[in-house]
JSON list of C-alpha atoms in Angstrom, two decimals:
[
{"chain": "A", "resi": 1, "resn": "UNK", "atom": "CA", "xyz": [0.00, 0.00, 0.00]},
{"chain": "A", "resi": 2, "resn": "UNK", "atom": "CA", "xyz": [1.10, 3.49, -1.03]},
{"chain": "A", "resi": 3, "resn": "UNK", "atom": "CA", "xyz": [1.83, 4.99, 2.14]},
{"chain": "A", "resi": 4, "resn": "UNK", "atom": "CA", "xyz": [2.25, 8.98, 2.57]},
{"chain": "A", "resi": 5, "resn": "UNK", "atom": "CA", "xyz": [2.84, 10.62, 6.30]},
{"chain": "A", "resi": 6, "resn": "UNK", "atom": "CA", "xyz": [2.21, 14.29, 7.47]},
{"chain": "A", "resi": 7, "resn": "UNK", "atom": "CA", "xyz": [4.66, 14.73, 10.53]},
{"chain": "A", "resi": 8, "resn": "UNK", "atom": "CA", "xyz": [1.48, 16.08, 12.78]},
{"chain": "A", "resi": 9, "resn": "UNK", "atom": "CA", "xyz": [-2.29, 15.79, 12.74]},
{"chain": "A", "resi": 10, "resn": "UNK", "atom": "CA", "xyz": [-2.74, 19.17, 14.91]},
{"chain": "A", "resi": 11, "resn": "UNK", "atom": "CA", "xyz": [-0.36, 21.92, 15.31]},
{"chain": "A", "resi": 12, "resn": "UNK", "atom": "CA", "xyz": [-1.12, 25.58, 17.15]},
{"chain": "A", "resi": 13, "resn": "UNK", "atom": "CA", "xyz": [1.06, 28.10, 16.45]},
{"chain": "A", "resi": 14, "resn": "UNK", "atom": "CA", "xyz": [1.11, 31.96, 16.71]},
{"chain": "A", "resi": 15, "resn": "UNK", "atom": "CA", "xyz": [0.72, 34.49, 14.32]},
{"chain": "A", "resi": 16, "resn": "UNK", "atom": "CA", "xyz": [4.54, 35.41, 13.25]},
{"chain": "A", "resi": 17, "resn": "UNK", "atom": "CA", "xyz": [6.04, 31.86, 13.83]},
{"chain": "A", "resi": 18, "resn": "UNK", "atom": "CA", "xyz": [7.85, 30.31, 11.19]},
{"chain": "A", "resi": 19, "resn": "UNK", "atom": "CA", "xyz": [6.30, 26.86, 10.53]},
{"chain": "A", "resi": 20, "resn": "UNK", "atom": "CA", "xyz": [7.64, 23.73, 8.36]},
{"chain": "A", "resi": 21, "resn": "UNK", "atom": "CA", "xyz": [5.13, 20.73, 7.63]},
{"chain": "A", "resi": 22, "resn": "UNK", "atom": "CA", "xyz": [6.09, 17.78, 6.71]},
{"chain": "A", "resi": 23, "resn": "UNK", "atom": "CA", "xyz": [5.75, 15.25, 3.99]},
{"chain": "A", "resi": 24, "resn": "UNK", "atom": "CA", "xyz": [6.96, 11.58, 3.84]},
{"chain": "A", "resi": 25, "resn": "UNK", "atom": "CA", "xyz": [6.15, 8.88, 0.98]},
{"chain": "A", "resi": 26, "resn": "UNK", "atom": "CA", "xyz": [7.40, 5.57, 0.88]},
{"chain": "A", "resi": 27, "resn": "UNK", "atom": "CA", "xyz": [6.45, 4.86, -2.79]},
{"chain": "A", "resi": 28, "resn": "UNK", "atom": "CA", "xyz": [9.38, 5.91, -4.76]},
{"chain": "A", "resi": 29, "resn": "UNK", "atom": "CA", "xyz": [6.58, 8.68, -6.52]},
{"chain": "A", "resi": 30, "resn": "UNK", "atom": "CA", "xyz": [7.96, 11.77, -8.46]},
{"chain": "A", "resi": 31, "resn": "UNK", "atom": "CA", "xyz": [5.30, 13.92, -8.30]},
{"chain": "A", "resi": 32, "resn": "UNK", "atom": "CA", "xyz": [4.70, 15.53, -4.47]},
{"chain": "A", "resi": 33, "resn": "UNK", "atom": "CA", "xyz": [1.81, 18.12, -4.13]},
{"chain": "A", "resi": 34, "resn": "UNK", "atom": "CA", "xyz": [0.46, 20.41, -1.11]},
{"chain": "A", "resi": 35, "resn": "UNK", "atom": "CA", "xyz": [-3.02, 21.38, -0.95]},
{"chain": "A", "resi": 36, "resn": "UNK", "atom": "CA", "xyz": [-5.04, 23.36, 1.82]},
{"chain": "A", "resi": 37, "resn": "UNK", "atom": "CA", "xyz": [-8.61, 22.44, 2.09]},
{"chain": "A", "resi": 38, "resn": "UNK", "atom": "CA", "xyz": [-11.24, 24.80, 3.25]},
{"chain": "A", "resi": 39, "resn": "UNK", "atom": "CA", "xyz": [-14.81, 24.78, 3.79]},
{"chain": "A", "resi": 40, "resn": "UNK", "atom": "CA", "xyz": [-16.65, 25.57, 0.30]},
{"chain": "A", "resi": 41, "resn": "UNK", "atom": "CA", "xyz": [-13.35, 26.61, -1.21]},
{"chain": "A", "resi": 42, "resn": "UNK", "atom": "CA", "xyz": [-12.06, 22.57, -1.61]},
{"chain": "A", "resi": 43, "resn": "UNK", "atom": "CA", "xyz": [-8.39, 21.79, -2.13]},
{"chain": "A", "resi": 44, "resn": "UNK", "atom": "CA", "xyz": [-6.48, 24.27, -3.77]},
{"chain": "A", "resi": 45, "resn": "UNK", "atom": "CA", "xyz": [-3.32, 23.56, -4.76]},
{"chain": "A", "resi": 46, "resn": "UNK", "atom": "CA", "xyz": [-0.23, 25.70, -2.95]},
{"chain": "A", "resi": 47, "resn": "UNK", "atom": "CA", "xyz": [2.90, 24.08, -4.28]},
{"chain": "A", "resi": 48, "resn": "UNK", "atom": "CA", "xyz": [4.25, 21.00, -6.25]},
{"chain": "A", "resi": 49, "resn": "UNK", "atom": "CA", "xyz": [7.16, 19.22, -7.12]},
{"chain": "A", "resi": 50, "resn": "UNK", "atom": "CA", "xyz": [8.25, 17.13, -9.67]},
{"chain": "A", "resi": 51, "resn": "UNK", "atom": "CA", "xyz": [11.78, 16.06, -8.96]},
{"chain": "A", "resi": 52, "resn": "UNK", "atom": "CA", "xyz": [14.20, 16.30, -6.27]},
{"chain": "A", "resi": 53, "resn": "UNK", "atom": "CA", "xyz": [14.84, 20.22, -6.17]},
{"chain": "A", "resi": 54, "resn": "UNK", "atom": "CA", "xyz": [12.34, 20.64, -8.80]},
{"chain": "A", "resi": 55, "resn": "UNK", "atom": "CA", "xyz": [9.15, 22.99, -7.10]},
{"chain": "A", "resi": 56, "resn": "UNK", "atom": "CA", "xyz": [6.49, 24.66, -9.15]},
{"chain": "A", "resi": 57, "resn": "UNK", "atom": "CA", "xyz": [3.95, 27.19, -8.35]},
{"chain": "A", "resi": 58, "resn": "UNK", "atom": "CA", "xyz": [0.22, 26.13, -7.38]},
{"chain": "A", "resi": 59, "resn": "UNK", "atom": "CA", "xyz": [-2.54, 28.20, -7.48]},
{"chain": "A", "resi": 60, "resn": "UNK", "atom": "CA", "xyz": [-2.00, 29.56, -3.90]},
{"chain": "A", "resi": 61, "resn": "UNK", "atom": "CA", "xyz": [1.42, 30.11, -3.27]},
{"chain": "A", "resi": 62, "resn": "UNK", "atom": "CA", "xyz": [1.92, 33.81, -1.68]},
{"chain": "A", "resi": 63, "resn": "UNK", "atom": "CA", "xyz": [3.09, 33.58, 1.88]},
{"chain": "A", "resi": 64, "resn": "UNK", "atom": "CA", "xyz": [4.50, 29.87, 1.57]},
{"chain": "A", "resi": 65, "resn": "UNK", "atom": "CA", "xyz": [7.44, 27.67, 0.12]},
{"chain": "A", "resi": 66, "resn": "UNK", "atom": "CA", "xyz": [8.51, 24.54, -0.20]},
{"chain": "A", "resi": 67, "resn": "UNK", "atom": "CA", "xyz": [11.96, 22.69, -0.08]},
{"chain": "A", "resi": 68, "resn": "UNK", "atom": "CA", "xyz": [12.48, 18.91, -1.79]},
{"chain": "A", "resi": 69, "resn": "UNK", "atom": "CA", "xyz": [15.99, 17.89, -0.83]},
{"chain": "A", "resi": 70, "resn": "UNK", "atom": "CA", "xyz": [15.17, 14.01, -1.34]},
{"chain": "A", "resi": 71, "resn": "UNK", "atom": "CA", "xyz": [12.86, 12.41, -3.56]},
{"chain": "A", "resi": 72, "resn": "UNK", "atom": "CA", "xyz": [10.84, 10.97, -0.64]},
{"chain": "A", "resi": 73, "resn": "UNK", "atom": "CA", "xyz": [9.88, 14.44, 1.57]},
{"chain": "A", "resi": 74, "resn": "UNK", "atom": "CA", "xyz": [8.16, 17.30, 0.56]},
{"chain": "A", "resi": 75, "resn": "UNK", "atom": "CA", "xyz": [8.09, 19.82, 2.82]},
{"chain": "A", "resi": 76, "resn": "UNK", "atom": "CA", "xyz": [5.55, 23.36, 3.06]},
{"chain": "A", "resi": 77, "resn": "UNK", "atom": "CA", "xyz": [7.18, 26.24, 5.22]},
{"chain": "A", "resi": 78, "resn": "UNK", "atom": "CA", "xyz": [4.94, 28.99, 6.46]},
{"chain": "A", "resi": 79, "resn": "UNK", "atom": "CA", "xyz": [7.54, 31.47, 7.04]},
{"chain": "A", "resi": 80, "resn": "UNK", "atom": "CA", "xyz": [5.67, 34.02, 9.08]},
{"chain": "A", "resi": 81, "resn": "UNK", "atom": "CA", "xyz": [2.10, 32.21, 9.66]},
{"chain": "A", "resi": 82, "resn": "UNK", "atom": "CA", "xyz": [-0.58, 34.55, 9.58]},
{"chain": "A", "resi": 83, "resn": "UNK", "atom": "CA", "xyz": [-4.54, 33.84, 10.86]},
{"chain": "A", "resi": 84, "resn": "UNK", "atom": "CA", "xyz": [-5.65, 33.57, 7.34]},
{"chain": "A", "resi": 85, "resn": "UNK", "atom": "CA", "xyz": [-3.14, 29.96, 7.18]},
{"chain": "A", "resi": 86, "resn": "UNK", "atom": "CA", "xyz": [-5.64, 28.27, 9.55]},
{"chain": "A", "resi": 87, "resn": "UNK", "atom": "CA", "xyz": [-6.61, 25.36, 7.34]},
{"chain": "A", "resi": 88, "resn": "UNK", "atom": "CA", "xyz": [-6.44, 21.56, 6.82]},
{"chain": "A", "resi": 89, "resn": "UNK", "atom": "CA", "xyz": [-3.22, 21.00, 4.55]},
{"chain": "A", "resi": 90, "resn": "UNK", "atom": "CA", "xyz": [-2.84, 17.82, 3.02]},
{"chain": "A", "resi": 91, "resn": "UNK", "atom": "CA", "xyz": [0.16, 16.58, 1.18]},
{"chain": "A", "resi": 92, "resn": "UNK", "atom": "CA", "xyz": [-0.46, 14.21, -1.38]},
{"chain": "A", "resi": 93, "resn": "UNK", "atom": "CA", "xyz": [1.45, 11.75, -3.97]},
{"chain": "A", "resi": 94, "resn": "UNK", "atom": "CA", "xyz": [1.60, 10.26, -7.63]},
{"chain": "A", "resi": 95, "resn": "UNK", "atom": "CA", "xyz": [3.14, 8.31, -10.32]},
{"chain": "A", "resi": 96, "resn": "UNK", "atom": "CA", "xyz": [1.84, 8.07, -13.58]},
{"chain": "A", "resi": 97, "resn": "UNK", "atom": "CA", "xyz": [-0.31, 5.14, -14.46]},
{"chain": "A", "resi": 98, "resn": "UNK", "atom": "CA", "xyz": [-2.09, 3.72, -17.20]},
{"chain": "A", "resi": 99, "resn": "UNK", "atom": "CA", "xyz": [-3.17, 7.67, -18.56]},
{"chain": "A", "resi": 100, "resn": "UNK", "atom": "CA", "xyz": [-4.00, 8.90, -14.91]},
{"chain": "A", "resi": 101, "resn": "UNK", "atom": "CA", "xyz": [-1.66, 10.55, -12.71]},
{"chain": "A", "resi": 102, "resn": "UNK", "atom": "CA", "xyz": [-3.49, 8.70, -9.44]},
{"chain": "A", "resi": 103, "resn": "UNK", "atom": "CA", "xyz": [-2.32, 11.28, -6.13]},
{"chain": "A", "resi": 104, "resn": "UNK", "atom": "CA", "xyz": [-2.18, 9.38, -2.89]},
{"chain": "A", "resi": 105, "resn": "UNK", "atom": "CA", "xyz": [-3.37, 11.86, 0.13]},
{"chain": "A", "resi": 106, "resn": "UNK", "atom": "CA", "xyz": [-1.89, 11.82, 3.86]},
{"chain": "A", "resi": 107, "resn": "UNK", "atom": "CA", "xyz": [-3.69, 12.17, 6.83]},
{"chain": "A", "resi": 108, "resn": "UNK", "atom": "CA", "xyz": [-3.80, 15.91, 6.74]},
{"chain": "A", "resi": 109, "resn": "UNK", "atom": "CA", "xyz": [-2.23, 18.50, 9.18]},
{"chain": "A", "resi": 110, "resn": "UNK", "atom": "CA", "xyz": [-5.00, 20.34, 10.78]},
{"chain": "A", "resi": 111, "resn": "UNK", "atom": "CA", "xyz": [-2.90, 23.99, 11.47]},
{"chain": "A", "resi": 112, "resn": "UNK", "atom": "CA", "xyz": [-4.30, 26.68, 13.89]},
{"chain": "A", "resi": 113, "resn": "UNK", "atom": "CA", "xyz": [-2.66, 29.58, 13.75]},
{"chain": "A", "resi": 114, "resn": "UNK", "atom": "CA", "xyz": [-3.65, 32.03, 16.71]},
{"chain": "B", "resi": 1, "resn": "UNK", "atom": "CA", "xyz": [-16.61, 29.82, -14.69]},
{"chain": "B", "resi": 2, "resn": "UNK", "atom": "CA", "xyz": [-15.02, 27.18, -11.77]},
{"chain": "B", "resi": 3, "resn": "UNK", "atom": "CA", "xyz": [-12.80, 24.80, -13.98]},
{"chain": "B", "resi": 4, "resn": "UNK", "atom": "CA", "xyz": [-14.19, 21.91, -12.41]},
{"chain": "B", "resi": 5, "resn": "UNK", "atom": "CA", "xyz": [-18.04, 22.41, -10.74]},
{"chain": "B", "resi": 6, "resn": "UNK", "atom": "CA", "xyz": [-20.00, 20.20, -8.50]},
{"chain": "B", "resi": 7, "resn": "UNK", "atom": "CA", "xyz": [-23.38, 20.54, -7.07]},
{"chain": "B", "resi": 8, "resn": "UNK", "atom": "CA", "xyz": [-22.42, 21.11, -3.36]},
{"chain": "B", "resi": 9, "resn": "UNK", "atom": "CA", "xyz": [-25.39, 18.82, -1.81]},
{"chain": "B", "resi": 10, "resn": "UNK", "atom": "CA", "xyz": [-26.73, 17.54, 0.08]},
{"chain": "B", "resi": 11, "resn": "UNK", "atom": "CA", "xyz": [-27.84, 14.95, -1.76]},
{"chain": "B", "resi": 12, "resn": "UNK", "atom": "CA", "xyz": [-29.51, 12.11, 0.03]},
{"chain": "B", "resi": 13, "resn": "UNK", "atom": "CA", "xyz": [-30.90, 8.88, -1.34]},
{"chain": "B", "resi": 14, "resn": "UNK", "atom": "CA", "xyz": [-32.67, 5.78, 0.77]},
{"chain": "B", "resi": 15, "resn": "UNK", "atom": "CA", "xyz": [-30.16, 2.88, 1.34]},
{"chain": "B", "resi": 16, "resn": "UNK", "atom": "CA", "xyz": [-30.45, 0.76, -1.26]},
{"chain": "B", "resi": 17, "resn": "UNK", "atom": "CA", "xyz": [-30.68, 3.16, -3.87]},
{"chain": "B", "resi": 18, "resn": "UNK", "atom": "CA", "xyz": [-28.86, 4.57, -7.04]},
{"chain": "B", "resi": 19, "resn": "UNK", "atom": "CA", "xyz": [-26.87, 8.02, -5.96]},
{"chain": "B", "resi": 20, "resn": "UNK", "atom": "CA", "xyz": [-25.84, 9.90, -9.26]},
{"chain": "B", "resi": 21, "resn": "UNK", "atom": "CA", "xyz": [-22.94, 12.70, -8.39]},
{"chain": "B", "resi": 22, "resn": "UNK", "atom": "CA", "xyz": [-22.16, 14.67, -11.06]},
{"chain": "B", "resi": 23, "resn": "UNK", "atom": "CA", "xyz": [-19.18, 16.76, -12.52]},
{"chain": "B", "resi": 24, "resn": "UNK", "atom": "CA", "xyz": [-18.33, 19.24, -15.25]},
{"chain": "B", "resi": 25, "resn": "UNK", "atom": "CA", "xyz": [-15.59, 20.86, -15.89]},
{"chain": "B", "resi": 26, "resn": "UNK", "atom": "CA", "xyz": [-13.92, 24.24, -18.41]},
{"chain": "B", "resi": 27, "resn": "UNK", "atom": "CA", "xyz": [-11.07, 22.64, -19.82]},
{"chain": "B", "resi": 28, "resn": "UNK", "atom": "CA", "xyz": [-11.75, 20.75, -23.57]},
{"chain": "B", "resi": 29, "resn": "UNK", "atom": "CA", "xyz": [-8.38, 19.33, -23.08]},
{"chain": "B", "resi": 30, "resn": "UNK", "atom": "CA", "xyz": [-8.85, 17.75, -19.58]},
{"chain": "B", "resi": 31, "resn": "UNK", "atom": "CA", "xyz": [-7.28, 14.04, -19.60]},
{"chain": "B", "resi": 32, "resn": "UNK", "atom": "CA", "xyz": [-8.17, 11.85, -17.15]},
{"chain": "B", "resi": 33, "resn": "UNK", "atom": "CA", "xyz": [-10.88, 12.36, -14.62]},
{"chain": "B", "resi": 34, "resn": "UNK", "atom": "CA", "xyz": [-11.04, 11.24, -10.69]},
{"chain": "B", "resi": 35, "resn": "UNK", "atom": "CA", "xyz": [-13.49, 10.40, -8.11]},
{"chain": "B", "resi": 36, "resn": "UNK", "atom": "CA", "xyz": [-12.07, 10.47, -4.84]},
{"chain": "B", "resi": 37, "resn": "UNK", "atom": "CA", "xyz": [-14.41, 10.48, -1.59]},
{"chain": "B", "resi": 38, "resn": "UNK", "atom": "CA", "xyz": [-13.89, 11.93, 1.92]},
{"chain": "B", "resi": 39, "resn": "UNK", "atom": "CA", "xyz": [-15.15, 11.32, 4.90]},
{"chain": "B", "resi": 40, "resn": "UNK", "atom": "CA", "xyz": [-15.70, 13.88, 7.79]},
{"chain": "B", "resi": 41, "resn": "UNK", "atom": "CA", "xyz": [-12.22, 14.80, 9.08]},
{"chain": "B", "resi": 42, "resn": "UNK", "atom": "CA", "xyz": [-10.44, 12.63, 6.84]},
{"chain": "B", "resi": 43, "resn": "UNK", "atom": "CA", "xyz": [-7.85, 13.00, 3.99]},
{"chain": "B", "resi": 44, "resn": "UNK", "atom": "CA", "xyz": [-9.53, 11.82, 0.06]},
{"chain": "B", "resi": 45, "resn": "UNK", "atom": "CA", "xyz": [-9.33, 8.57, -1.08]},
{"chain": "B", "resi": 46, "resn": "UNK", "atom": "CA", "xyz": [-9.45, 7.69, -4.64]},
{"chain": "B", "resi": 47, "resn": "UNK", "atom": "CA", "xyz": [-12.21, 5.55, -5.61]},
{"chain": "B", "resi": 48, "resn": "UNK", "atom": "CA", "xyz": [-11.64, 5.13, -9.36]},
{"chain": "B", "resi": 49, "resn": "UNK", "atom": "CA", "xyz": [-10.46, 7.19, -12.45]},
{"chain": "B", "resi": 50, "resn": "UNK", "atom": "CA", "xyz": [-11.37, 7.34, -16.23]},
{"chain": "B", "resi": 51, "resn": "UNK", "atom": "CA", "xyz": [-10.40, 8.61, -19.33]},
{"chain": "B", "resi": 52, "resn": "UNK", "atom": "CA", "xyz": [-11.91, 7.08, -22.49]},
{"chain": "B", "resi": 53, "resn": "UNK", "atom": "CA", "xyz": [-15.65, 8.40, -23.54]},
{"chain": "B", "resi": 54, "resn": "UNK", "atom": "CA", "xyz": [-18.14, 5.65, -21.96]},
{"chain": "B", "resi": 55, "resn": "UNK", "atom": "CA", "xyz": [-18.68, 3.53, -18.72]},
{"chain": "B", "resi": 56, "resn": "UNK", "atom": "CA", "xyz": [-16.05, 2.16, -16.48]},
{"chain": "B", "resi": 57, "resn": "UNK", "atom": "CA", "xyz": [-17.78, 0.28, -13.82]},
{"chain": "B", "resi": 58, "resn": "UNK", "atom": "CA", "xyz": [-16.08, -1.06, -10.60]},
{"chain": "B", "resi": 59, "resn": "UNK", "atom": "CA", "xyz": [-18.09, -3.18, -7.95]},
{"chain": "B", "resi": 60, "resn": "UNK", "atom": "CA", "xyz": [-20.96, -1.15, -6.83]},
{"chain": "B", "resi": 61, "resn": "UNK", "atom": "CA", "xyz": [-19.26, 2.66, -8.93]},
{"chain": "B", "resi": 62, "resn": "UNK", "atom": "CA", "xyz": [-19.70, 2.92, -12.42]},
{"chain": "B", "resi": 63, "resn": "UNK", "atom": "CA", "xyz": [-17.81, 6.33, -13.72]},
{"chain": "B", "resi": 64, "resn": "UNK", "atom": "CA", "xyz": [-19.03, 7.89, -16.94]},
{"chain": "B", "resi": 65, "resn": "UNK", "atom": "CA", "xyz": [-17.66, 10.38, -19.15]},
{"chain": "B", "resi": 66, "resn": "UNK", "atom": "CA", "xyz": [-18.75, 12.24, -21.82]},
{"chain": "B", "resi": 67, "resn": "UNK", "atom": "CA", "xyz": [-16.08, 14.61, -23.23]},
{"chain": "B", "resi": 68, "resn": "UNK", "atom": "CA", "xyz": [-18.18, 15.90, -25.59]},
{"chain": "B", "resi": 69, "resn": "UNK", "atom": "CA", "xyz": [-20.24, 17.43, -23.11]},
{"chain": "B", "resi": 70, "resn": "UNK", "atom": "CA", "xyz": [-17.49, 18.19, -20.63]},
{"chain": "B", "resi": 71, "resn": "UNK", "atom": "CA", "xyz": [-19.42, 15.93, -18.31]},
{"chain": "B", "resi": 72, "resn": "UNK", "atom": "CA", "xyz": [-18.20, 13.45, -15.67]},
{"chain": "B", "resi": 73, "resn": "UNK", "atom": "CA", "xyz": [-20.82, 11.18, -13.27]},
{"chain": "B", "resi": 74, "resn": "UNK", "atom": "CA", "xyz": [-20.55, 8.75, -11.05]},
{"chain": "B", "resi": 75, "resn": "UNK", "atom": "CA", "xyz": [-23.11, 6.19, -10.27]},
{"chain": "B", "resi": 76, "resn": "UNK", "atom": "CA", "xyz": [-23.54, 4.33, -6.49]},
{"chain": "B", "resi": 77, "resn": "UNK", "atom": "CA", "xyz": [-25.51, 1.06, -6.85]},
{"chain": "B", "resi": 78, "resn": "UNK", "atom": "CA", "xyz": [-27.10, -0.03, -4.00]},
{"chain": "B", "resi": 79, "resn": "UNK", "atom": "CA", "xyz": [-26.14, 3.40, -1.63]},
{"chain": "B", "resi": 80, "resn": "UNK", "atom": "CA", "xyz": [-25.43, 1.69, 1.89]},
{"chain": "B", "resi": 81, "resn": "UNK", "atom": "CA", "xyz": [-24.93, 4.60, 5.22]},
{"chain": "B", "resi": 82, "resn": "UNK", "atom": "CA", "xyz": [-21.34, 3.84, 4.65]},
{"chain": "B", "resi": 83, "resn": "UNK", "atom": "CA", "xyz": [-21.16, 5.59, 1.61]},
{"chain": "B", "resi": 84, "resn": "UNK", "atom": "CA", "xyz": [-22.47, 8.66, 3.22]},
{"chain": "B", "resi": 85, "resn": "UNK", "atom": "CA", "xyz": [-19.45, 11.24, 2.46]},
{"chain": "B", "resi": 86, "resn": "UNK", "atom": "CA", "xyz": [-17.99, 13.96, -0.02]},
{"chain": "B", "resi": 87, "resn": "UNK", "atom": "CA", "xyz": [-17.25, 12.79, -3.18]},
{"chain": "B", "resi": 88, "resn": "UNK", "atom": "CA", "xyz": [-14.94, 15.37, -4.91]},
{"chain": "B", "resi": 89, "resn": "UNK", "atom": "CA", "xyz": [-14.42, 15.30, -9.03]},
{"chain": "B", "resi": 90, "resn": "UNK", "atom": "CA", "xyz": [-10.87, 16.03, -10.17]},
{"chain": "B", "resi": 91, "resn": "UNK", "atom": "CA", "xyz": [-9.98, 16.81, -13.60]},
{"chain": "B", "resi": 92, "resn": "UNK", "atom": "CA", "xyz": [-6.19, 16.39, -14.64]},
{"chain": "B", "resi": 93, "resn": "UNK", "atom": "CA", "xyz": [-5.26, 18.82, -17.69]},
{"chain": "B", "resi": 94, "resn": "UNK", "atom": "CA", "xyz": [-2.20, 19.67, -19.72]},
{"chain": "B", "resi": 95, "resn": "UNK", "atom": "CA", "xyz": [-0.52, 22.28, -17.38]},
{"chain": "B", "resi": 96, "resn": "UNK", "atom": "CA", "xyz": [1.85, 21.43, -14.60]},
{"chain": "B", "resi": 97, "resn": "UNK", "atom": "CA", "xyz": [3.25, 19.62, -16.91]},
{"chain": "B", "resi": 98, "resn": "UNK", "atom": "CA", "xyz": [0.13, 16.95, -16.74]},
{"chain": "B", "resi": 99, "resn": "UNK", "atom": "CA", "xyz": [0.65, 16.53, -13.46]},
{"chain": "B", "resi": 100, "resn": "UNK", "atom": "CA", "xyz": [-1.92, 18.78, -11.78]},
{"chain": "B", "resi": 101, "resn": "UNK", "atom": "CA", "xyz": [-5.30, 18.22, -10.85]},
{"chain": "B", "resi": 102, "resn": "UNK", "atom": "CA", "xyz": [-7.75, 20.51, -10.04]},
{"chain": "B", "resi": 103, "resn": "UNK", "atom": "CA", "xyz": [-10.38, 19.60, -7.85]},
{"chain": "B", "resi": 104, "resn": "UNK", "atom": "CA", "xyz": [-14.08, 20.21, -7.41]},
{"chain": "B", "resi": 105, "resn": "UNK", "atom": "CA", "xyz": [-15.33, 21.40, -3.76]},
{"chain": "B", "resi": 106, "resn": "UNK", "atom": "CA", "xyz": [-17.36, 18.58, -3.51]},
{"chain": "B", "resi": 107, "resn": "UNK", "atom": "CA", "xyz": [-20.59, 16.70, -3.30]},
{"chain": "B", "resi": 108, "resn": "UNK", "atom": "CA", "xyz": [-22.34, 15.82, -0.30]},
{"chain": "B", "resi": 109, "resn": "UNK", "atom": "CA", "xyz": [-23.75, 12.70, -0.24]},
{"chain": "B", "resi": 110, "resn": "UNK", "atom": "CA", "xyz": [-26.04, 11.30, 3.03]},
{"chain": "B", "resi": 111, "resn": "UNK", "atom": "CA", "xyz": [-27.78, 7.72, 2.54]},
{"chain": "B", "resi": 112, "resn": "UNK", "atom": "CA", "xyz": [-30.28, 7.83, 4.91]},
{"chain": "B", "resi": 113, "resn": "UNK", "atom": "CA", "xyz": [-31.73, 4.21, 6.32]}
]
């Protein structure tokens, strides 16, 4: 089974902290992706990665980045949370197969930012 | 125009019965399309994919696609309270390298006993 692990399922942190989620698959996949999920607005992707060192804008990028220094962890670094980054942020993963591009989700980080 | 739109829900449906969710999305070029579900407080999980014009039918889902239309459905045979969730349509394109999806916000389903 295609595993992929978020480092925390809750995190509080305060308004100006510098934050780092993180990312862990154990499928050998190319493709890492981070998406926030919020109520009516569904995921929306942030950032994604293709290779090791390889990052691409998503569709909500401004106030975050990313860092891929091994093909296995993909990690999403708030670098001064705000209130507005309260959200559920799920990391996901993919390989291509068979014409689909199938994304494996984690658990999901549930982030509070006070 | 949202790229990819779903009716938000809820939809319910007796146990037992057929739940039709339904997806359509902007992009003529879209590729392959997705049908992940989600229950409350959980991460998505994929239930099936497809991306030839037709049917593809796996145990009680059948996905259908009509590209002509722009049009993506999925079908739940035989709903059971279990099923009860958000099912969320994702459409992969061309950009990102084919790589992306974009996502619906979701459908609401409740199977009610």
């Amino acid at each position: 089974d295609v595993k992929v692990t978020q480092s925390s399922r809750y995190l509080v942190k305060r308004t100006g902290e510098k934050v780092f989620l993180e990312c862990v698959q154990d499928m050998d996949h190319e493709n890492m992706f981070w998406y926030r999920q919020d109520p009516g607005l569904g995921l929306r992707l942030i950032y994604f990665s293709y290779d090791v060192k390889m990052k691409e804008k998503g569709d909500i990028p401004e106030g975050y980045s990313v860092s891929r220094e091994k093909k296995e962890r993909f990690s999403l670094i708030l670098e001064s949370a705000s209130t507005n980054q309260t959200s559920m942020y799920l990391c996901a993963s993919s390989f291509q197969a068979g014409g689909g591009n199938i994304q494996y989700f984690g658990a999901g980080t549930r982030l509070s930012v006070l | 125009q949202k790229e990819v739109e779903q009716n938000s829900g809820p939809l319910s449906v007796p146990e037992g019965a057929i739940a039709s969710l339904n997806c359509t999305y902007s992009d003529r070029g879209s590729q392959s399309f997705f049908w992940y579900r989600q229950y409350s407080g959980k991460s998505p999980e994929l239930i099936m994919f497809i991306y030839s014009n037709g049917d593809k039918e796996d145990g009680r889902f059948t996905a259908q696609l009509n590209k002509a239309s722009q049009y993506v459905s999925l079908l739940i045979r035989d709903s059971q309270p279990s099923d009860s969730a958000t099912y969320l349509c994702a459409v992969r394109g061309l950009t990102g390298g084919g790589n992306k999806l974009t996502f619906g916000t979701g459908t609401q389903l409740k199977v009610e006993l």
